[in-house]
Short mmCIF file of C-alpha atoms in Angstrom, two decimals:
data_model
loop_
_atom_site.label_atom_id
_atom_site.label_comp_id
_atom_site.label_asym_id
_atom_site.label_seq_id
_atom_site.Cartn_x
_atom_site.Cartn_y
_atom_site.Cartn_z
CA MET X 1 49.72 29.65 -97.78
CA THR X 2 49.78 29.63 -93.92
CA GLU X 3 47.07 28.26 -91.74
CA PRO X 4 45.48 30.61 -89.14
CA ILE X 5 46.92 28.23 -86.38
CA ASP X 6 50.39 28.94 -87.52
CA ASP X 7 49.79 32.71 -87.21
CA LEU X 8 48.41 32.24 -83.70
CA LEU X 9 51.42 30.15 -82.66
CA ARG X 10 53.88 32.47 -84.13
CA GLY X 11 52.79 35.47 -82.08
CA PRO X 12 52.87 35.95 -78.31
CA LEU X 13 50.52 33.60 -76.56
CA VAL X 14 48.12 34.24 -73.74
CA ILE X 15 47.17 31.00 -72.12
CA VAL X 16 44.03 30.37 -70.22
CA ASN X 17 44.31 27.58 -67.59
CA LEU X 18 41.26 25.83 -66.21
CA GLY X 19 41.86 23.39 -63.31
CA LEU X 20 45.17 22.64 -61.54
CA ARG X 21 47.07 25.80 -60.70
CA GLY X 22 50.41 23.94 -61.09
CA PHE X 23 49.90 23.92 -64.86
CA ALA X 24 49.67 27.70 -64.92
CA GLU X 25 52.71 28.01 -62.59
CA SER X 26 54.96 25.93 -64.78
CA LEU X 27 53.99 28.09 -67.80
CA GLU X 28 54.61 31.29 -65.86
CA ALA X 29 58.01 30.01 -64.99
CA GLN X 30 58.67 29.93 -68.75
CA ALA X 31 57.67 33.58 -69.04
CA ASP X 32 54.34 32.87 -70.59
CA ASP X 33 51.36 35.00 -69.94
CA VAL X 34 48.83 32.74 -68.19
CA VAL X 35 45.30 33.55 -66.99
CA GLN X 36 44.26 31.12 -64.18
CA VAL X 37 40.49 30.79 -64.23
CA ASP X 38 38.89 30.93 -60.70
CA TRP X 39 37.00 27.64 -61.01
CA LEU X 40 36.30 24.49 -58.78
CA PRO X 41 34.40 21.46 -59.80
CA PRO X 42 30.76 21.65 -58.42
CA ALA X 43 30.07 20.00 -55.19
CA GLY X 44 33.88 19.54 -54.60
CA GLY X 45 33.74 16.81 -57.27
CA ASP X 46 31.22 14.66 -55.31
CA ALA X 47 29.67 12.50 -58.20
CA GLU X 48 26.48 11.69 -56.17
CA MET X 49 25.89 15.39 -55.33
CA ILE X 50 26.62 16.52 -58.88
CA ASP X 51 24.07 14.05 -60.16
CA LEU X 52 21.41 15.35 -57.63
CA LEU X 53 22.20 18.90 -58.67
CA ASP X 54 21.81 18.24 -62.37
CA LYS X 55 18.14 17.33 -61.42
CA LEU X 56 17.46 20.06 -58.91
CA LEU X 57 19.39 23.16 -59.88
CA MET N 1 5.99 22.73 -64.34
CA ASP N 2 9.32 20.97 -63.90
CA ILE N 3 10.97 20.51 -60.49
CA LYS N 4 13.57 23.23 -60.94
CA GLN N 5 10.80 25.83 -61.62
CA ARG N 6 8.78 24.62 -58.71
CA ILE N 7 11.80 24.91 -56.37
CA THR N 8 12.53 28.51 -57.76
CA GLU N 9 8.82 29.53 -57.02
CA ALA N 10 8.78 27.81 -53.61
CA ASN N 11 12.06 29.46 -52.55
CA GLU N 12 10.64 32.83 -53.71
CA GLU N 13 7.62 32.35 -51.39
CA VAL N 14 9.99 31.40 -48.51
CA VAL N 15 12.00 34.51 -48.99
CA ARG N 16 8.76 36.63 -49.24
CA ARG N 17 7.91 35.29 -45.73
CA LEU N 18 11.38 35.80 -44.32
CA THR N 19 11.66 39.35 -45.49
CA SER N 20 8.07 40.42 -44.56
CA GLY N 21 8.19 39.43 -40.84
CA LEU N 22 7.65 42.07 -38.27
CA PRO N 23 8.85 40.99 -34.74
CA VAL N 24 7.37 42.73 -31.73
CA LEU N 25 8.38 42.16 -28.17
CA VAL N 26 4.89 41.74 -26.45
CA ASP N 27 5.79 40.16 -23.08
CA ILE N 28 8.54 38.80 -20.67
CA ALA N 29 6.96 35.91 -18.89
CA PRO N 30 7.80 32.54 -17.11
CA ALA N 31 8.44 29.86 -19.81
CA GLY N 32 6.02 27.50 -18.13
CA GLU N 33 3.14 30.00 -18.67
CA VAL N 34 3.87 30.81 -22.36
CA ILE N 35 5.96 28.27 -24.15
CA PRO N 36 3.66 25.64 -25.85
CA GLY N 37 4.06 22.23 -24.46
CA MET N 38 6.35 23.37 -21.51
CA GLU N 39 4.89 20.96 -18.77
CA GLY N 40 6.00 19.31 -15.57
CA LYS N 41 9.66 18.81 -14.96
CA MET N 42 10.90 19.85 -18.39
CA ILE N 43 13.97 21.59 -19.56
CA THR N 44 14.42 22.62 -23.16
CA HIS N 45 17.77 22.86 -24.68
CA SER N 46 19.66 24.15 -27.84
CA GLY N 47 20.27 22.15 -30.95
CA PRO N 48 18.80 19.08 -32.48
CA PRO N 49 17.32 16.45 -30.26
CA ILE N 50 19.68 14.70 -27.82
CA GLU N 51 19.43 12.57 -24.67
CA TRP N 52 21.15 13.44 -21.42
CA SER N 53 23.77 10.85 -21.77
CA ARG N 54 25.08 12.21 -25.10
CA MET N 55 25.03 15.95 -24.13
CA CYS N 56 28.39 17.65 -24.02
CA GLY N 57 29.89 18.68 -20.61
CA ALA N 58 28.82 22.28 -20.95
CA GLN N 59 25.23 21.47 -21.93
CA GLN N 60 25.12 18.96 -19.03
CA GLY N 61 26.41 21.59 -16.66
CA SER N 62 23.67 24.01 -17.72
CA VAL N 63 20.99 21.49 -17.27
CA ILE N 64 22.23 20.73 -13.79
CA GLY N 65 22.10 24.35 -13.10
CA SER N 66 18.51 24.57 -14.27
CA VAL N 67 17.44 21.51 -12.11
CA ILE N 68 18.97 23.23 -9.05
CA TYR N 69 17.42 26.65 -9.97
CA GLU N 70 14.13 25.03 -10.11
CA GLY N 71 14.51 23.48 -6.73
CA TRP N 72 14.12 19.95 -8.22
CA ALA N 73 17.47 19.13 -6.51
CA GLU N 74 19.79 20.73 -3.98
CA THR N 75 23.20 19.59 -5.13
CA PRO N 76 24.88 18.86 -8.52
CA GLU N 77 25.12 15.26 -7.46
CA ASP N 78 21.35 15.03 -6.70
CA ALA N 79 20.62 16.79 -10.04
CA ARG N 80 22.69 14.24 -12.02
CA ALA N 81 20.87 11.34 -10.28
CA LEU N 82 17.54 12.75 -11.37
CA LEU N 83 18.80 13.20 -14.95
CA ASP N 84 20.42 9.75 -14.98
CA GLY N 85 17.12 8.27 -13.90
CA GLY N 86 15.27 10.11 -16.71
CA GLU N 87 13.12 12.05 -14.28
CA ILE N 88 13.66 15.43 -16.09
CA HIS N 89 12.14 15.60 -19.59
CA LEU N 90 14.56 17.10 -22.15
CA GLU N 91 13.34 18.48 -25.47
CA PRO N 92 14.86 20.80 -28.11
CA ASN N 93 13.83 24.47 -27.99
CA HIS N 94 13.05 24.44 -31.74
CA SER N 95 10.24 22.00 -31.10
CA HIS N 96 8.56 24.55 -28.88
CA SER N 97 8.81 27.72 -31.09
CA THR N 98 11.86 28.57 -28.91
CA VAL N 99 15.56 29.24 -29.12
CA GLY N 100 18.21 29.59 -26.39
CA PRO N 101 21.87 30.83 -26.53
CA MET N 102 24.68 28.32 -26.08
CA ALA N 103 23.37 25.28 -23.99
CA GLY N 104 19.98 26.96 -24.46
CA THR N 105 18.52 25.65 -21.32
CA ILE N 106 15.06 26.85 -20.32
CA SER N 107 12.96 25.70 -17.38
CA PRO N 108 9.47 26.53 -16.40
CA SER N 109 10.08 29.51 -13.94
CA ALA N 110 12.64 31.11 -16.07
CA PRO N 111 11.22 34.35 -17.58
CA VAL N 112 11.65 34.41 -21.48
CA TRP N 113 11.30 37.08 -24.16
CA VAL N 114 7.91 36.69 -25.98
CA VAL N 115 8.14 38.12 -29.60
CA GLU N 116 5.17 38.09 -31.99
CA ASN N 117 5.53 38.18 -35.73
CA ARG N 118 2.75 40.78 -36.56
CA THR N 119 2.72 39.68 -40.15
CA PHE N 120 1.86 36.16 -39.50
CA GLY N 121 0.47 36.16 -35.91
CA ASN N 122 2.90 33.49 -34.55
CA ARG N 123 4.99 33.80 -31.43
CA ALA N 124 8.57 32.67 -30.54
CA PHE N 125 10.55 32.70 -27.19
CA CYS N 126 14.04 32.98 -26.06
CA ARG N 127 15.71 33.03 -22.68
CA GLN N 128 17.89 35.83 -21.43
CA VAL N 129 21.52 35.89 -22.45
CA GLU N 130 24.08 35.78 -19.54
CA PRO N 131 27.80 34.65 -19.36
CA ARG N 132 27.65 31.80 -16.86
CA GLN N 133 24.88 29.34 -16.58
CA GLN N 134 24.06 29.11 -20.27
CA PHE N 135 27.76 28.09 -20.65
CA GLY N 136 27.49 25.25 -18.15
CA ASP N 137 28.39 27.08 -14.91
CA TYR N 138 26.06 25.72 -12.12
CA SER N 139 27.94 27.53 -9.18
CA PRO N 140 25.79 29.42 -6.62
CA ASP N 141 26.80 32.80 -8.16
CA ALA N 142 25.78 31.66 -11.59
CA LEU N 143 22.41 30.54 -10.26
CA ASP N 144 22.00 33.79 -8.32
CA GLY N 145 22.13 35.55 -11.73
CA LEU N 146 19.18 33.57 -12.91
CA ARG N 147 17.26 34.33 -9.70
CA ARG N 148 17.98 38.03 -10.02
CA TRP N 149 16.59 37.93 -13.70
CA ARG N 150 13.51 36.05 -12.44
CA ASP N 151 12.84 38.18 -9.37
CA LEU N 152 13.99 41.67 -10.19
CA PHE N 153 15.04 42.41 -13.83
CA ALA N 154 12.34 40.47 -15.73
CA PRO N 155 9.28 41.49 -13.70
CA THR N 156 10.40 45.17 -13.82
CA LEU N 157 11.07 45.12 -17.53
CA ARG N 158 7.64 43.37 -18.01
CA GLU N 159 5.95 46.09 -16.11
CA ALA N 160 7.60 48.70 -18.25
CA LEU N 161 6.87 46.69 -21.55
CA LEU N 162 3.24 46.30 -20.75
CA HIS N 163 3.07 50.00 -20.05
CA LEU N 164 4.57 50.72 -23.39
CA GLY N 165 2.23 48.24 -25.20
CA GLY N 166 5.12 46.33 -26.68
CA VAL N 167 8.45 47.20 -28.53
CA GLU N 168 8.75 46.92 -32.32
CA LEU N 169 12.04 45.12 -32.93
CA ASP N 170 12.44 45.69 -36.67
CA PRO N 171 13.31 49.31 -36.38
CA ILE N 172 16.05 48.55 -33.86
CA ILE N 173 17.43 45.74 -36.04
CA ILE N 174 17.46 48.03 -39.09
CA GLN N 175 19.19 50.84 -37.20
CA ALA N 176 21.77 48.53 -35.35
CA LEU N 177 22.85 47.07 -38.73
CA GLN N 178 23.69 50.64 -39.79
CA MET N 179 25.51 51.20 -36.44
CA GLY N 180 27.91 48.36 -36.75
CA ASP N 181 26.21 45.44 -35.10
CA GLU N 182 25.89 42.13 -36.96
CA LEU N 183 23.37 41.03 -34.41
CA HIS N 184 24.84 37.71 -33.20
CA ASN N 185 27.82 38.55 -30.99
CA ARG N 186 27.96 42.36 -31.49
CA HIS N 187 24.81 43.95 -29.97
CA SER N 188 26.40 47.28 -28.70
CA ALA N 189 23.98 49.39 -30.86
CA SER N 190 20.89 47.31 -30.64
CA SER N 191 21.24 46.81 -26.87
CA SER N 192 21.47 50.52 -26.28
CA LEU N 193 18.60 51.29 -28.47
CA PHE N 194 16.49 48.77 -26.73
CA ALA N 195 17.64 50.06 -23.32
CA ASN N 196 16.64 53.62 -24.38
CA GLN N 197 13.13 52.51 -24.99
CA MET N 198 12.78 50.46 -21.80
CA ALA N 199 14.17 53.27 -19.69
CA ILE N 200 11.26 55.36 -20.91
CA GLY N 201 8.95 52.57 -20.13
CA ILE N 202 10.35 52.22 -16.66
CA ALA N 203 9.90 55.93 -15.96
CA LYS N 204 6.37 56.16 -17.42
CA ALA N 205 5.27 53.01 -15.49
CA GLY N 206 6.49 54.72 -12.22
CA VAL N 207 8.55 51.70 -11.15
CA PRO N 208 9.94 52.51 -7.72
CA LEU N 209 13.56 53.49 -7.59
CA ASP N 210 14.68 50.35 -5.60
CA ARG N 211 13.73 48.29 -8.66
CA ALA N 212 14.23 50.84 -11.36
CA LEU N 213 17.87 51.75 -10.70
CA PRO N 214 19.26 48.27 -10.63
CA THR N 215 17.27 47.32 -13.70
CA LEU N 216 18.54 50.40 -15.49
CA GLY N 217 22.06 49.46 -14.46
CA HIS N 218 21.48 45.96 -15.92
CA LEU N 219 20.22 47.44 -19.17
CA ALA N 220 23.08 49.84 -19.37
CA GLY N 221 25.79 47.25 -18.64
CA HIS N 222 24.71 44.34 -20.72
CA ASN N 223 26.34 44.48 -24.19
CA LEU N 224 24.46 41.32 -25.27
CA LEU N 225 21.16 42.31 -23.95
CA PHE N 226 19.48 42.34 -27.40
CA LEU N 227 20.88 38.90 -28.49
CA GLY N 228 18.02 37.07 -26.76
CA LEU N 229 15.66 39.46 -28.55
CA ALA N 230 17.36 39.00 -31.84
CA MET N 231 17.04 35.31 -31.48
CA ALA N 232 13.49 35.20 -30.67
CA ALA N 233 12.87 37.60 -33.60
CA GLY N 234 14.83 35.20 -35.84
CA LYS N 235 12.71 32.32 -34.70
CA ALA N 236 9.46 34.25 -35.05
CA ILE N 237 10.52 35.34 -38.60
CA THR N 238 11.55 31.78 -39.75
CA ASP N 239 8.71 29.60 -38.35
CA PRO N 240 6.14 30.94 -40.75
CA ALA N 241 8.49 29.88 -43.64
CA ARG N 242 8.28 26.26 -42.63
CA GLY N 243 6.61 23.62 -44.59
CA VAL N 244 6.66 25.28 -48.12
CA GLU N 245 6.45 22.38 -50.40
CA SER N 246 9.46 22.11 -52.83
CA SER N 247 11.51 24.82 -51.00
CA SER N 248 15.24 24.05 -50.57
CA VAL N 249 15.68 27.00 -48.13
CA VAL N 250 17.18 26.43 -44.63
CA ILE N 251 14.75 27.54 -41.80
CA ALA N 252 16.90 26.34 -38.80
CA MET N 253 20.54 25.97 -37.94
CA CYS N 254 21.55 24.91 -34.51
CA ARG N 255 23.98 22.97 -32.44
CA ASN N 256 23.94 21.27 -29.00
CA GLY N 257 27.69 20.84 -28.59
CA THR N 258 27.51 17.25 -29.91
CA GLU N 259 25.75 17.79 -33.14
CA PHE N 260 25.04 20.51 -35.65
CA GLY N 261 21.54 20.24 -37.17
CA ILE N 262 19.62 22.02 -40.01
CA GLN N 263 16.04 21.97 -41.10
CA VAL N 264 14.74 22.79 -44.64
CA SER N 265 11.47 24.31 -45.41
CA GLY N 266 10.35 21.67 -47.96
CA LEU N 267 11.40 18.82 -45.78
CA GLY N 268 9.13 19.04 -42.80
CA ASP N 269 10.56 18.75 -39.27
CA GLU N 270 13.34 16.29 -40.20
CA TRP N 271 16.81 17.15 -38.83
CA PHE N 272 19.89 16.69 -40.86
CA VAL N 273 22.92 16.48 -38.53
CA ALA N 274 26.60 16.07 -38.41
CA PRO N 275 29.24 16.19 -35.70
CA ALA N 276 29.44 19.63 -34.10
CA PRO N 277 32.53 21.44 -35.54
CA VAL N 278 35.49 22.92 -33.68
CA VAL N 279 35.34 26.76 -33.29
CA GLU N 280 38.47 28.71 -34.43
CA GLY N 281 38.76 31.56 -31.99
CA LEU N 282 40.21 33.76 -29.30
CA TYR N 283 40.23 32.79 -25.63
CA LEU N 284 39.84 34.61 -22.36
CA PRO N 285 42.99 34.73 -20.09
CA GLY N 286 43.64 31.31 -18.61
CA PHE N 287 42.05 29.28 -21.29
CA THR N 288 43.25 27.68 -24.57
CA SER N 289 41.78 25.69 -27.46
CA SER N 290 42.46 22.50 -25.44
CA ASP N 291 39.74 23.69 -23.06
CA ALA N 292 37.17 24.17 -25.64
CA GLY N 293 33.99 22.37 -26.25
CA LEU N 294 32.48 22.02 -29.73
CA ASP N 295 30.17 24.37 -31.43
CA MET N 296 26.89 25.08 -29.40
CA GLY N 297 23.68 27.06 -29.30
CA ASP N 298 20.55 27.93 -31.14
CA SER N 299 21.98 31.41 -31.84
CA ALA N 300 22.68 30.45 -35.42
CA ILE N 301 19.09 31.45 -35.98
CA THR N 302 20.63 34.87 -36.55
CA GLU N 303 22.70 33.60 -39.51
CA THR N 304 19.63 31.76 -40.78
CA VAL N 305 17.87 35.12 -41.19
CA GLY N 306 20.92 36.85 -42.70
CA TRP N 307 22.69 38.31 -39.57
CA GLY N 308 25.75 37.27 -37.58
CA GLY N 309 28.52 35.76 -39.81
CA PHE N 310 26.51 36.83 -42.89
CA ALA N 311 26.60 40.53 -41.98
CA LEU N 312 30.20 40.49 -40.55
CA GLY N 313 31.38 42.88 -43.33
CA GLY N 314 29.30 45.65 -41.85
CA ALA N 315 30.39 45.06 -38.26
CA PRO N 316 34.33 45.18 -38.13
CA GLY N 317 34.13 45.94 -34.47
CA ILE N 318 33.22 42.33 -33.67
CA LEU N 319 36.65 41.13 -34.93
CA ALA N 320 38.13 42.19 -31.49
CA LEU N 321 36.16 39.28 -30.08
CA VAL N 322 36.29 36.57 -32.81
CA GLY N 323 39.52 37.47 -34.63
CA GLY N 324 40.30 38.19 -38.26
CA THR N 325 40.71 41.32 -40.49
CA PRO N 326 38.15 43.72 -42.03
CA GLU N 327 38.97 42.21 -45.36
CA ASP N 328 38.14 38.73 -43.98
CA ALA N 329 34.81 39.96 -42.72
CA LEU N 330 33.99 41.57 -46.06
CA GLY N 331 34.86 38.43 -47.79
CA TYR N 332 32.71 36.27 -45.62
CA THR N 333 29.73 38.56 -46.25
CA ARG N 334 30.32 38.52 -50.01
CA GLU N 335 30.83 34.76 -50.00
CA MET N 336 27.38 34.27 -48.42
CA ARG N 337 25.78 35.89 -51.46
CA GLY N 338 26.64 32.62 -53.44
CA ILE N 339 24.68 30.43 -51.22
CA THR N 340 21.52 32.60 -50.61
CA THR N 341 18.45 33.42 -52.50
CA ALA N 342 17.91 37.12 -52.01
CA LYS N 343 18.94 40.49 -50.46
CA HIS N 344 16.87 41.70 -47.67
CA PRO N 345 15.00 44.88 -48.66
CA THR N 346 15.34 46.76 -45.43
CA HIS N 347 18.20 45.09 -43.41
CA ARG N 348 21.06 47.06 -45.05
CA MET N 349 24.78 47.34 -44.47
CA PRO N 350 26.35 50.79 -45.08
CA ALA N 351 29.89 49.19 -45.50
CA LEU N 352 28.62 47.17 -48.49
CA GLY N 353 27.02 50.19 -50.29
CA PHE N 354 23.72 49.80 -48.29
CA GLU N 355 23.19 46.41 -49.87
CA GLY N 356 20.75 44.16 -47.87
CA THR N 357 21.81 41.16 -45.91
CA SER N 358 21.78 37.74 -47.65
CA VAL N 359 18.70 35.77 -46.87
CA GLY N 360 17.43 32.31 -47.81
CA ILE N 361 20.18 29.73 -47.46
CA ASP N 362 19.63 27.39 -50.32
CA ILE N 363 21.00 23.79 -49.64
CA ARG N 364 21.56 23.35 -53.44
CA LYS N 365 23.88 26.25 -53.62
CA VAL N 366 25.86 25.38 -50.39
CA VAL N 367 26.47 21.88 -51.96
CA GLN N 368 27.19 23.16 -55.47
CA THR N 369 29.66 25.83 -54.35
CA ASP N 370 31.12 23.71 -51.51
CA VAL N 371 30.73 26.87 -49.39
CA SER N 372 28.94 26.34 -46.10
CA PRO N 373 27.33 29.20 -43.93
CA ILE N 374 29.86 31.07 -41.76
CA ILE N 375 28.89 31.64 -38.04
CA ASP N 376 30.44 33.86 -35.36
CA THR N 377 29.95 32.30 -32.03
CA ALA N 378 30.99 32.18 -28.38
CA ILE N 379 32.94 29.26 -26.94
CA ALA N 380 32.05 27.02 -23.89
CA HIS N 381 34.34 24.72 -21.89
CA ARG N 382 34.37 21.11 -22.85
CA GLU N 383 33.55 20.19 -19.17
CA ALA N 384 30.66 21.10 -16.97
CA GLY N 385 30.90 23.99 -14.48
CA HIS N 386 32.55 26.88 -16.33
CA PRO N 387 31.40 30.23 -17.68
CA ILE N 388 32.29 31.57 -21.16
CA ILE N 389 35.95 31.00 -22.21
CA GLY N 390 36.20 32.57 -25.65
CA ALA N 391 34.61 33.40 -29.17
CA GLY N 392 35.40 32.70 -32.72
CA MET N 393 34.32 31.58 -36.10
CA VAL N 394 33.00 28.37 -37.39
CA ARG N 395 31.46 26.84 -40.62
CA ALA N 396 28.25 24.68 -40.62
CA PRO N 397 29.33 21.12 -41.51
CA MET N 398 28.80 20.29 -45.21
CA GLU N 399 27.40 16.92 -44.32
CA CYS N 400 24.29 18.49 -43.08
CA PHE N 401 23.60 20.06 -46.39
CA LYS N 402 24.48 16.91 -48.35
CA GLY N 403 22.11 14.85 -46.14
CA ALA N 404 19.38 17.36 -46.72
CA LEU N 405 19.98 17.33 -50.44
CA ARG N 406 19.74 13.51 -50.53
CA ALA N 407 16.45 13.63 -48.78
CA PHE N 408 15.29 16.44 -51.01
CA GLY N 409 16.11 14.23 -54.10
CA ARG N 410 14.35 11.29 -52.69
CA ARG N 411 11.26 13.40 -52.00
CA TYR N 412 11.04 15.56 -55.04
CA THR N 413 12.53 13.49 -57.86
CA PRO N 414 11.00 10.46 -59.56
#
């Protein structure tokens, strides 16, 4: 009996990358299909601003 | 009601006020007669408050020009001595319901555009736009330009305007946005539309030809004629949106060449400032970026109400002046959607499917997205004594918005 995860990994993969584009580029170099999500951390990653925004937005 | 809901409702009210203003040009009059609080030897200037010694070269040059123009000194040296001695009172335009382009200097005898917001009954004021003294040029030729405005063009236009009973500006603004203006540095359509109305007024008022013809020539040849009117309209539109409790919407953005400042509706009259940024632009022959001063002028009131850089996608002709591609311009306009509250119901851009301009800059969205307002602007020299040297694009400093958000948090969260 095979697990669903085995079926997934046996077939062609489409990889979704969230974050540093370098991860996506290294996978693309290995001929994998990669979708790079257009995302940046809120407030440029400024922790003080993120805390304020959690309260106000 | 929690704070997030209160902010949402307050911002909706601010946007209602911003989008329902109806600016009407009602007079062209000496500043000292109409601007509230303009008294004695006072010169108002662009940007947040700043003392004489900290003003940039171009703003100092423009103030020197105003001092000589008013007859308070005969030479630049004498003017500097008066200013060094604190004998000329300097205050920000924004504290007087007023705005001014570039250095923004306004002195008592200078005729200003008087614009009334018919929806709310308030008035706002802006000086004429010209390419020399407002950039820091205090040469005799530059000051002759101010005198010609004071003695010939302004009185003639006033006569025509009063005969017409005022000119509604919103129909011109709506039409100009559909004719490829963005209403900050491209005013080809708006200036022509305004000139058409004033020409009729001049004829109806029976102005003698010796004044009518040169004034008509001034109207026909001044591509930025309407900028002063758009700025006064922007100020008249934003002032009634001040002081809405819990609102995080920006109601003023301006620069004095030393600092960039913003004000927020729910934070009273406090300024949130950061060093004025460098403008990326194109230069007139003979000048380079090494000559350039930093960002300057109250004209970002146009972006504050959704024009200028925010409407650049609908005005590709401006790119010849400020640089960039039509794709860049569309990108800027779409990007501004992410930091604003609403689309204007009547200020529409054909190139964007007749969508309305973006209004209601929200400091929370600016900080969250790390995208600050884009502004197209002219460039002054870093030293006193020069006319315009270029134009380009600039971003409002993020630190202004972070500072405002900190103050907002202190005021509105436990």
